[in-house]
mmCIF file of C-alpha atoms in Angstrom:
data_model
loop_
_atom_site.group_PDB
_atom_site.id
_atom_site.type_symbol
_atom_site.label_atom_id
_atom_site.label_comp_id
_atom_site.label_asym_id
_atom_site.label_seq_id
_atom_site.Cartn_x
_atom_site.Cartn_y
_atom_site.Cartn_z
ATOM 1 C CA GLU A 1 43.396 -4.961 -91.203
ATOM 2 C CA ASP A 2 42.469 -8.595 -91.804
ATOM 3 C CA LYS A 3 41.175 -10.235 -88.663
ATOM 4 C CA VAL A 4 39.910 -13.638 -87.504
ATOM 5 C CA VAL A 5 38.229 -13.941 -84.100
ATOM 6 C CA GLN A 6 37.219 -17.135 -82.352
ATOM 7 C CA SER A 7 34.861 -17.631 -79.460
ATOM 8 C CA PRO A 8 34.745 -18.755 -76.807
ATOM 9 C CA LEU A 9 38.431 -18.596 -75.864
ATOM 10 C CA SER A 10 38.025 -21.646 -73.683
ATOM 11 C CA LEU A 11 35.362 -24.136 -72.830
ATOM 12 C CA VAL A 12 35.005 -26.970 -70.338
ATOM 13 C CA VAL A 13 32.338 -29.615 -70.940
ATOM 14 C CA HIS A 14 31.554 -33.150 -69.853
ATOM 15 C CA GLU A 15 31.736 -36.213 -72.023
ATOM 16 C CA GLY A 16 28.635 -36.597 -74.136
ATOM 17 C CA ASP A 17 27.945 -32.882 -74.389
ATOM 18 C CA THR A 18 27.625 -31.091 -77.723
ATOM 19 C CA VAL A 19 29.761 -28.021 -78.322
ATOM 20 C CA THR A 20 29.663 -25.250 -80.894
ATOM 21 C CA LEU A 21 32.764 -23.225 -81.635
ATOM 22 C CA ASN A 22 32.571 -19.944 -83.508
ATOM 23 C CA CYS A 23 34.857 -18.216 -85.968
ATOM 24 C CA SER A 24 34.182 -14.793 -87.449
ATOM 25 C CA TYR A 25 36.319 -12.885 -89.887
ATOM 26 C CA GLU A 26 36.865 -9.517 -91.503
ATOM 27 C CA VAL A 27 39.157 -9.897 -94.468
ATOM 28 C CA THR A 28 39.587 -8.774 -98.031
ATOM 29 C CA ASN A 29 39.754 -11.277 -100.879
ATOM 30 C CA PHE A 30 38.307 -14.228 -98.958
ATOM 31 C CA ARG A 31 39.056 -17.582 -100.550
ATOM 32 C CA SER A 32 38.293 -20.250 -97.953
ATOM 33 C CA LEU A 33 38.121 -21.030 -94.244
ATOM 34 C CA LEU A 34 40.004 -23.848 -92.540
ATOM 35 C CA TRP A 35 39.515 -25.613 -89.217
ATOM 36 C CA TYR A 36 42.345 -27.340 -87.344
ATOM 37 C CA LYS A 37 42.710 -29.370 -84.165
ATOM 38 C CA GLN A 38 45.909 -28.810 -82.183
ATOM 39 C CA GLU A 39 46.653 -31.283 -79.436
ATOM 40 C CA LYS A 40 50.389 -31.020 -78.839
ATOM 41 C CA LYS A 41 52.449 -29.106 -81.356
ATOM 42 C CA ALA A 42 51.224 -29.576 -84.897
ATOM 43 C CA PRO A 43 47.727 -28.496 -85.999
ATOM 44 C CA THR A 44 45.827 -31.263 -87.751
ATOM 45 C CA PHE A 45 43.641 -30.282 -90.700
ATOM 46 C CA LEU A 46 39.899 -30.896 -90.194
ATOM 47 C CA PHE A 47 37.855 -29.045 -92.805
ATOM 48 C CA MET A 48 38.103 -26.571 -95.632
ATOM 49 C CA LEU A 49 34.997 -24.489 -96.400
ATOM 50 C CA THR A 50 34.584 -22.372 -99.478
ATOM 51 C CA SER A 51 30.848 -22.276 -100.191
ATOM 52 C CA SER A 52 28.214 -20.839 -97.942
ATOM 53 C CA GLY A 53 25.629 -23.190 -96.449
ATOM 54 C CA ILE A 54 27.286 -26.475 -97.343
ATOM 55 C CA GLU A 55 28.034 -28.577 -94.290
ATOM 56 C CA LYS A 56 31.227 -30.562 -94.086
ATOM 57 C CA LYS A 57 31.033 -33.585 -91.833
ATOM 58 C CA SER A 58 33.498 -36.094 -90.440
ATOM 59 C CA GLY A 59 32.195 -38.441 -87.780
ATOM 60 C CA ARG A 60 31.065 -36.394 -84.805
ATOM 61 C CA LEU A 61 32.512 -33.174 -86.193
ATOM 62 C CA SER A 62 30.749 -30.892 -88.630
ATOM 63 C CA SER A 63 31.260 -27.378 -89.865
ATOM 64 C CA ILE A 64 29.429 -24.822 -91.951
ATOM 65 C CA LEU A 65 30.278 -21.467 -93.454
ATOM 66 C CA ASP A 66 28.002 -18.418 -93.591
ATOM 67 C CA LYS A 67 29.505 -15.901 -95.993
ATOM 68 C CA LYS A 68 26.740 -13.387 -95.400
ATOM 69 C CA GLU A 69 27.507 -13.340 -91.675
ATOM 70 C CA LEU A 70 31.259 -13.726 -92.296
ATOM 71 C CA SER A 71 31.434 -16.624 -89.893
ATOM 72 C CA SER A 72 31.706 -20.345 -89.448
ATOM 73 C CA ILE A 73 30.825 -22.810 -86.728
ATOM 74 C CA LEU A 74 32.403 -26.110 -85.767
ATOM 75 C CA ASN A 75 30.112 -28.565 -83.991
ATOM 76 C CA ILE A 76 31.271 -31.553 -82.001
ATOM 77 C CA THR A 77 28.573 -33.938 -80.833
ATOM 78 C CA ALA A 78 28.869 -36.587 -78.119
ATOM 79 C CA THR A 79 32.214 -35.165 -77.013
ATOM 80 C CA GLN A 80 34.956 -37.465 -75.737
ATOM 81 C CA THR A 81 38.037 -36.740 -73.661
ATOM 82 C CA GLY A 82 40.083 -37.203 -76.835
ATOM 83 C CA ASP A 83 38.418 -34.110 -78.264
ATOM 84 C CA SER A 84 40.292 -31.994 -75.718
ATOM 85 C CA ALA A 85 42.489 -29.691 -77.786
ATOM 86 C CA ILE A 86 42.836 -26.208 -79.159
ATOM 87 C CA TYR A 87 40.651 -25.664 -82.220
ATOM 88 C CA LEU A 88 42.029 -23.156 -84.677
ATOM 89 C CA CYS A 89 40.230 -21.363 -87.456
ATOM 90 C CA ALA A 90 42.169 -19.878 -90.362
ATOM 91 C CA VAL A 91 40.987 -17.786 -93.269
ATOM 92 C CA VAL A 92 42.754 -18.018 -96.605
ATOM 93 C CA ILE A 93 42.957 -14.825 -98.595
ATOM 94 C CA THR A 94 44.400 -14.227 -102.014
ATOM 95 C CA SER A 95 46.639 -11.224 -102.450
ATOM 96 C CA GLY A 96 48.872 -12.237 -105.318
ATOM 97 C CA THR A 97 49.526 -15.416 -103.416
ATOM 98 C CA TYR A 98 47.738 -17.356 -100.679
ATOM 99 C CA LYS A 99 47.916 -15.920 -97.193
ATOM 100 C CA TYR A 100 46.593 -17.648 -94.088
ATOM 101 C CA ILE A 101 45.265 -15.677 -91.135
ATOM 102 C CA PHE A 102 44.775 -17.649 -87.940
ATOM 103 C CA GLY A 103 42.374 -16.934 -85.134
ATOM 104 C CA THR A 104 43.387 -17.096 -81.481
ATOM 105 C CA GLY A 105 41.877 -20.544 -81.050
ATOM 106 C CA THR A 106 39.361 -22.095 -78.670
ATOM 107 C CA ARG A 107 40.753 -24.314 -75.933
ATOM 108 C CA LEU A 108 38.319 -27.172 -75.329
ATOM 109 C CA LYS A 109 38.568 -29.445 -72.326
ATOM 110 C CA VAL A 110 36.292 -32.465 -72.084
ATOM 111 C CA LEU A 111 35.962 -33.988 -68.632
ATOM 112 C CA ALA A 112 35.261 -37.677 -68.106
ATOM 113 C CA SER B 1 47.695 -34.452 -98.335
ATOM 114 C CA ALA B 2 51.315 -33.478 -97.818
ATOM 115 C CA VAL B 3 53.412 -35.317 -95.238
ATOM 116 C CA ILE B 4 55.904 -33.029 -93.558
ATOM 117 C CA SER B 5 58.782 -33.926 -91.287
ATOM 118 C CA GLN B 6 60.635 -31.454 -89.141
ATOM 119 C CA LYS B 7 63.700 -31.627 -86.960
ATOM 120 C CA PRO B 8 64.740 -31.237 -84.273
ATOM 121 C CA SER B 9 61.505 -31.907 -82.438
ATOM 122 C CA ARG B 10 62.783 -29.975 -79.449
ATOM 123 C CA ASP B 11 65.894 -28.252 -78.236
ATOM 124 C CA ILE B 12 67.159 -26.282 -75.290
ATOM 125 C CA CYS B 13 69.623 -23.586 -76.330
ATOM 126 C CA GLN B 14 71.755 -20.990 -74.643
ATOM 127 C CA ARG B 15 71.153 -17.308 -75.091
ATOM 128 C CA GLY B 16 73.181 -15.845 -77.963
ATOM 129 C CA THR B 17 73.444 -19.061 -79.965
ATOM 130 C CA SER B 18 71.627 -20.042 -83.180
ATOM 131 C CA LEU B 19 69.486 -23.018 -84.091
ATOM 132 C CA THR B 20 68.600 -24.272 -87.556
ATOM 133 C CA ILE B 21 65.315 -26.106 -88.028
ATOM 134 C CA GLN B 22 64.855 -28.368 -91.025
ATOM 135 C CA CYS B 23 61.612 -29.098 -92.825
ATOM 136 C CA GLN B 24 61.079 -31.803 -95.452
ATOM 137 C CA VAL B 25 57.922 -32.285 -97.555
ATOM 138 C CA ASP B 26 57.105 -35.548 -99.298
ATOM 139 C CA SER B 27 56.086 -33.792 -102.512
ATOM 140 C CA GLN B 28 57.193 -30.771 -104.480
ATOM 141 C CA VAL B 29 55.542 -27.539 -103.360
ATOM 142 C CA THR B 30 56.054 -24.001 -104.549
ATOM 143 C CA MET B 31 55.488 -22.348 -101.181
ATOM 144 C CA MET B 32 56.476 -23.343 -97.686
ATOM 145 C CA PHE B 33 55.584 -21.355 -94.601
ATOM 146 C CA TRP B 34 57.267 -20.859 -91.251
ATOM 147 C CA TYR B 35 55.195 -20.029 -88.169
ATOM 148 C CA ARG B 36 55.913 -19.262 -84.568
ATOM 149 C CA GLN B 37 53.536 -20.071 -81.737
ATOM 150 C CA GLN B 38 54.435 -18.490 -78.435
ATOM 151 C CA PRO B 39 52.977 -19.974 -75.238
ATOM 152 C CA GLY B 40 49.227 -19.468 -75.072
ATOM 153 C CA GLN B 41 49.125 -17.698 -78.429
ATOM 154 C CA SER B 42 47.924 -18.543 -81.889
ATOM 155 C CA LEU B 43 50.136 -19.075 -84.916
ATOM 156 C CA THR B 44 52.077 -16.111 -86.253
ATOM 157 C CA LEU B 45 53.489 -16.292 -89.765
ATOM 158 C CA ILE B 46 57.207 -15.530 -89.852
ATOM 159 C CA ALA B 47 57.830 -15.831 -93.586
ATOM 160 C CA THR B 48 56.932 -17.539 -96.813
ATOM 161 C CA ALA B 49 59.742 -19.491 -98.439
ATOM 162 C CA ASN B 50 59.567 -19.681 -102.224
ATOM 163 C CA GLN B 51 61.970 -21.837 -104.152
ATOM 164 C CA GLY B 52 64.356 -19.824 -106.274
ATOM 165 C CA SER B 53 63.694 -16.466 -104.652
ATOM 166 C CA GLU B 54 64.178 -14.661 -101.378
ATOM 167 C CA ALA B 55 61.790 -15.445 -98.572
ATOM 168 C CA THR B 56 59.021 -12.962 -97.911
ATOM 169 C CA TYR B 57 58.991 -11.834 -94.282
ATOM 170 C CA GLU B 58 55.996 -10.612 -92.320
ATOM 171 C CA SER B 59 55.998 -7.386 -90.404
ATOM 172 C CA GLY B 60 58.114 -7.699 -87.277
ATOM 173 C CA PHE B 61 60.388 -10.437 -88.632
ATOM 174 C CA VAL B 62 63.696 -9.780 -90.366
ATOM 175 C CA ILE B 63 66.103 -11.865 -92.381
ATOM 176 C CA ASP B 64 69.047 -11.239 -90.075
ATOM 177 C CA LYS B 65 67.173 -12.783 -87.173
ATOM 178 C CA PHE B 66 65.366 -15.560 -89.083
ATOM 179 C CA PRO B 67 67.350 -16.461 -92.204
ATOM 180 C CA ILE B 68 65.568 -19.005 -94.393
ATOM 181 C CA SER B 69 66.901 -21.285 -97.077
ATOM 182 C CA ARG B 70 64.856 -23.017 -99.784
ATOM 183 C CA PRO B 71 67.305 -24.982 -101.921
ATOM 184 C CA ASN B 72 64.656 -27.097 -103.685
ATOM 185 C CA LEU B 73 60.925 -27.762 -103.899
ATOM 186 C CA THR B 74 60.813 -30.223 -100.979
ATOM 187 C CA PHE B 75 63.089 -28.711 -98.342
ATOM 188 C CA SER B 76 63.535 -25.558 -96.281
ATOM 189 C CA THR B 77 65.412 -24.430 -93.204
ATOM 190 C CA LEU B 78 64.735 -21.690 -90.701
ATOM 191 C CA THR B 79 67.524 -20.397 -88.478
ATOM 192 C CA VAL B 80 66.749 -18.600 -85.244
ATOM 193 C CA SER B 81 69.806 -16.398 -84.701
ATOM 194 C CA ASN B 82 71.305 -14.807 -81.615
ATOM 195 C CA MET B 83 68.581 -16.293 -79.474
ATOM 196 C CA SER B 84 67.065 -14.741 -76.384
ATOM 197 C CA PRO B 85 64.501 -16.212 -73.964
ATOM 198 C CA GLU B 86 61.780 -14.357 -75.902
ATOM 199 C CA ASP B 87 62.439 -16.708 -78.819
ATOM 200 C CA SER B 88 61.197 -19.656 -76.781
ATOM 201 C CA SER B 89 58.296 -20.942 -78.869
ATOM 202 C CA ILE B 90 57.026 -23.714 -81.021
ATOM 203 C CA TYR B 91 58.225 -23.295 -84.591
ATOM 204 C CA LEU B 92 56.128 -24.896 -87.309
ATOM 205 C CA CYS B 93 56.657 -25.327 -91.004
ATOM 206 C CA SER B 94 53.789 -25.953 -93.370
ATOM 207 C CA ALA B 95 52.979 -26.458 -97.009
ATOM 208 C CA PRO B 96 49.755 -26.047 -98.948
ATOM 209 C CA GLY B 97 47.746 -28.970 -100.255
ATOM 210 C CA THR B 98 46.300 -29.129 -103.736
ATOM 211 C CA SER B 99 43.154 -27.199 -102.770
ATOM 212 C CA GLY B 100 44.828 -24.481 -100.714
ATOM 213 C CA GLU B 101 44.526 -26.160 -97.331
ATOM 214 C CA GLN B 102 47.693 -26.213 -95.232
ATOM 215 C CA TYR B 103 49.502 -29.147 -93.701
ATOM 216 C CA PHE B 104 51.903 -28.752 -90.828
ATOM 217 C CA GLY B 105 55.067 -30.431 -89.736
ATOM 218 C CA PRO B 106 55.232 -31.848 -86.199
ATOM 219 C CA GLY B 107 56.846 -28.683 -84.866
ATOM 220 C CA THR B 108 60.011 -27.775 -82.987
ATOM 221 C CA ARG B 109 59.720 -26.777 -79.339
ATOM 222 C CA LEU B 110 62.532 -24.341 -78.602
ATOM 223 C CA THR B 111 63.511 -23.276 -75.112
ATOM 224 C CA VAL B 112 66.158 -20.579 -74.719
ATOM 225 C CA THR B 113 67.860 -20.274 -71.358
#
């Protein structure tokens, strides 16, 4: 069964801290891995990773994929209270068509 | 990136009634997806809506309970039928971008009393 697992489930940090969120997967026909930020209802797209070892970066957020370890990390440096959200990882597989398998998410709370 | 609108944004419904959620994409897309997110849970795919064919439902979801329409390449509806309190969730529609990433609508928060 295809599976995506995120850790930790929740995390509380103080402003200015650096956090690392983990996503591991066991799937067949891997195509890509996606990271999302969910603050209220709708997840907002952050990164798409397809190649191992190539870092994607946007401001204080960065992410990298390790296909050998079947995992990805999302780093947030100099955290701010606005980073408080649920961070979702999703793996895209191809089985005739695209299918998206979401992890359980990591709930991040950044304290002022 | 696709821009997706969804309505209603929230609703409170009585047990036994039905609610239809509308989803509009600003560009033509072959596939649209409907998800449910129950409180404290991750996203669960309900079905994939393909234009011109029947929706494909995931295990545990059936057409009688969640009928879907896909009349054209920019629009879809999901109906939650004969609702019970267990159907209280956020319902999200989404569409893929050009590289396979997914974009989501703003979501519908449904409360069934």
